[in-house]
Amino acid sequence: QVQLVESGGGLVQAGGSLRLSCSASGLTFKTATMAWFRQSPGKEREFVADSSWSGSITSYADSVKGRFTISRDNTKNVLYLQLNTLKPEDTAVYYCAARPRGAPMTPRYPYSGQGTQVTVSS
């Protein structure tokens, strides 16, 4: 059974930083494409960043490009998201998601965690 457990969220002032972690189990992490999404109250879940299995290819939403960094440790089965220069509009529940190698085309990320709350005060 695939389990993704996020941690590291919290309350931070605008301009501050946080590092989110996602611990994965029940899948072959080192070959999975991984991603972060977020959802604010009243809004749809939106893509934040993703990482190829090796971490060598990453992509970001325009709204976070240059401020957030996705990385992974395939020896520890952990995905990270470094959040810098945080803004109040970054306030959301952040979810990690997994796409195992060979998974069907849809949904693109069949597994996600329960999320961790990030709140940025102005």
CSV table of C-alpha atoms in Angstrom, one decimal:
chain,number,residue,atom,x,y,z
A,1,GLN,CA,0.0,0.0,0.0
A,2,VAL,CA,1.4,3.3,-1.1
A,3,GLN,CA,1.8,5.9,1.7
A,4,LEU,CA,3.0,9.5,1.4
A,5,VAL,CA,3.4,11.5,4.6
A,6,GLU,CA,4.1,15.2,4.4
A,7,SER,CA,5.7,17.2,7.2
A,8,GLY,CA,7.4,20.5,7.8
A,9,GLY,CA,4.5,22.9,7.4
A,10,GLY,CA,3.8,25.7,9.8
A,11,LEU,CA,3.2,29.4,10.4
A,12,VAL,CA,5.8,31.8,8.9
A,13,GLN,CA,6.1,35.5,8.3
A,14,ALA,CA,6.2,36.8,4.7
A,15,GLY,CA,9.7,36.6,3.4
A,16,GLY,CA,10.5,33.6,5.5
A,17,SER,CA,11.4,30.0,4.6
A,18,LEU,CA,10.2,26.5,5.2
A,19,ARG,CA,11.3,23.0,4.1
A,20,LEU,CA,8.6,20.4,3.5
A,21,SER,CA,9.3,16.7,3.5
A,22,CYS,CA,7.4,13.8,2.0
A,23,SER,CA,8.2,10.3,3.3
A,24,ALA,CA,7.2,7.6,0.8
A,25,SER,CA,6.6,3.9,1.3
A,26,GLY,CA,4.9,1.1,-0.6
A,27,LEU,CA,6.3,2.0,-4.0
A,28,THR,CA,9.6,2.0,-5.8
A,29,PHE,CA,10.5,5.5,-5.0
A,30,LYS,CA,13.7,5.7,-7.0
A,31,THR,CA,11.8,5.2,-10.2
A,32,ALA,CA,8.7,7.3,-9.5
A,33,THR,CA,8.0,10.7,-10.8
A,34,MET,CA,7.1,12.9,-7.8
A,35,ALA,CA,5.3,16.2,-7.4
A,36,TRP,CA,4.0,18.8,-5.0
A,37,PHE,CA,0.6,20.4,-5.3
A,38,ARG,CA,-1.2,22.9,-3.1
A,39,GLN,CA,-4.8,23.9,-2.4
A,40,SER,CA,-6.1,27.1,-0.8
A,41,PRO,CA,-9.6,27.4,0.7
A,42,GLY,CA,-12.1,27.9,-2.1
A,43,LYS,CA,-9.6,27.1,-4.8
A,44,GLU,CA,-8.8,24.0,-6.9
A,45,ARG,CA,-5.7,22.0,-6.2
A,46,GLU,CA,-2.8,23.5,-8.3
A,47,PHE,CA,0.5,22.1,-9.5
A,48,VAL,CA,3.6,23.5,-7.7
A,49,ALA,CA,6.6,21.4,-8.9
A,50,ASP,CA,7.6,18.0,-10.1
A,51,SER,CA,10.8,15.9,-10.3
A,52,SER,CA,11.8,13.1,-12.6
A,53,TRP,CA,12.9,9.8,-10.9
A,54,SER,CA,16.5,10.9,-10.8
A,55,GLY,CA,15.8,14.5,-9.8
A,56,SER,CA,17.7,15.8,-12.9
A,57,ILE,CA,14.6,17.1,-14.5
A,58,THR,CA,12.3,19.5,-12.6
A,59,SER,CA,9.6,21.9,-13.5
A,60,TYR,CA,7.7,24.6,-11.5
A,61,ALA,CA,4.6,26.7,-11.6
A,62,ASP,CA,5.3,30.2,-12.7
A,63,SER,CA,4.0,31.5,-9.4
A,64,VAL,CA,6.8,29.7,-7.5
A,65,LYS,CA,9.7,29.7,-10.0
A,66,GLY,CA,12.8,31.1,-8.5
A,67,ARG,CA,11.5,30.8,-4.9
A,68,PHE,CA,10.8,27.1,-4.4
A,69,THR,CA,13.1,24.2,-5.0
A,70,ILE,CA,12.0,20.5,-5.3
A,71,SER,CA,14.6,17.8,-4.5
A,72,ARG,CA,14.7,14.2,-3.5
A,73,ASP,CA,16.8,11.6,-1.7
A,74,ASN,CA,16.3,8.3,-3.3
A,75,THR,CA,18.4,6.6,-0.6
A,76,LYS,CA,15.9,7.7,2.0
A,77,ASN,CA,12.7,7.7,-0.1
A,78,VAL,CA,12.1,11.3,0.8
A,79,LEU,CA,10.9,14.2,-1.4
A,80,TYR,CA,11.5,17.8,-0.4
A,81,LEU,CA,10.2,21.2,-1.2
A,82,GLN,CA,12.3,24.2,-0.1
A,83,LEU,CA,10.1,27.3,0.1
A,84,ASN,CA,11.9,30.6,0.2
A,85,THR,CA,10.7,34.2,0.1
A,86,LEU,CA,7.3,33.1,1.1
A,87,LYS,CA,4.2,35.3,0.3
A,88,PRO,CA,0.8,35.4,1.9
A,89,GLU,CA,-0.6,34.0,-1.3
A,90,ASP,CA,1.5,30.8,-0.8
A,91,THR,CA,-0.8,29.9,2.1
A,92,ALA,CA,-2.3,26.5,1.4
A,93,VAL,CA,-2.3,22.8,2.2
A,94,TYR,CA,0.7,21.3,0.4
A,95,TYR,CA,0.4,17.7,-0.9
A,96,CYS,CA,3.0,15.4,-2.3
A,97,ALA,CA,2.0,13.1,-5.1
A,98,ALA,CA,3.5,10.0,-6.8
A,99,ARG,CA,3.4,8.5,-10.2
A,100,PRO,CA,5.0,5.1,-10.2
A,101,ARG,CA,6.9,4.0,-13.3
A,102,GLY,CA,4.4,2.2,-15.6
A,103,ALA,CA,1.3,3.7,-14.1
A,104,PRO,CA,-1.6,4.3,-16.5
A,105,MET,CA,-1.7,7.7,-18.2
A,106,THR,CA,-4.6,9.0,-16.1
A,107,PRO,CA,-4.7,10.0,-13.4
A,108,ARG,CA,-1.3,11.4,-13.8
A,109,TYR,CA,-0.5,11.2,-10.1
A,110,PRO,CA,-2.6,8.3,-8.7
A,111,TYR,CA,-1.2,8.7,-5.1
A,112,SER,CA,-1.1,11.7,-2.8
A,113,GLY,CA,-0.7,12.3,0.9
A,114,GLN,CA,-2.8,14.0,3.5
A,115,GLY,CA,-1.1,17.3,3.2
A,116,THR,CA,0.7,19.8,5.5
A,117,GLN,CA,-0.6,23.3,6.2
A,118,VAL,CA,1.6,26.3,5.3
A,119,THR,CA,0.4,29.6,6.5
A,120,VAL,CA,2.2,32.8,5.6
A,121,SER,CA,1.4,36.0,7.6
A,122,SER,CA,1.8,39.5,6.2
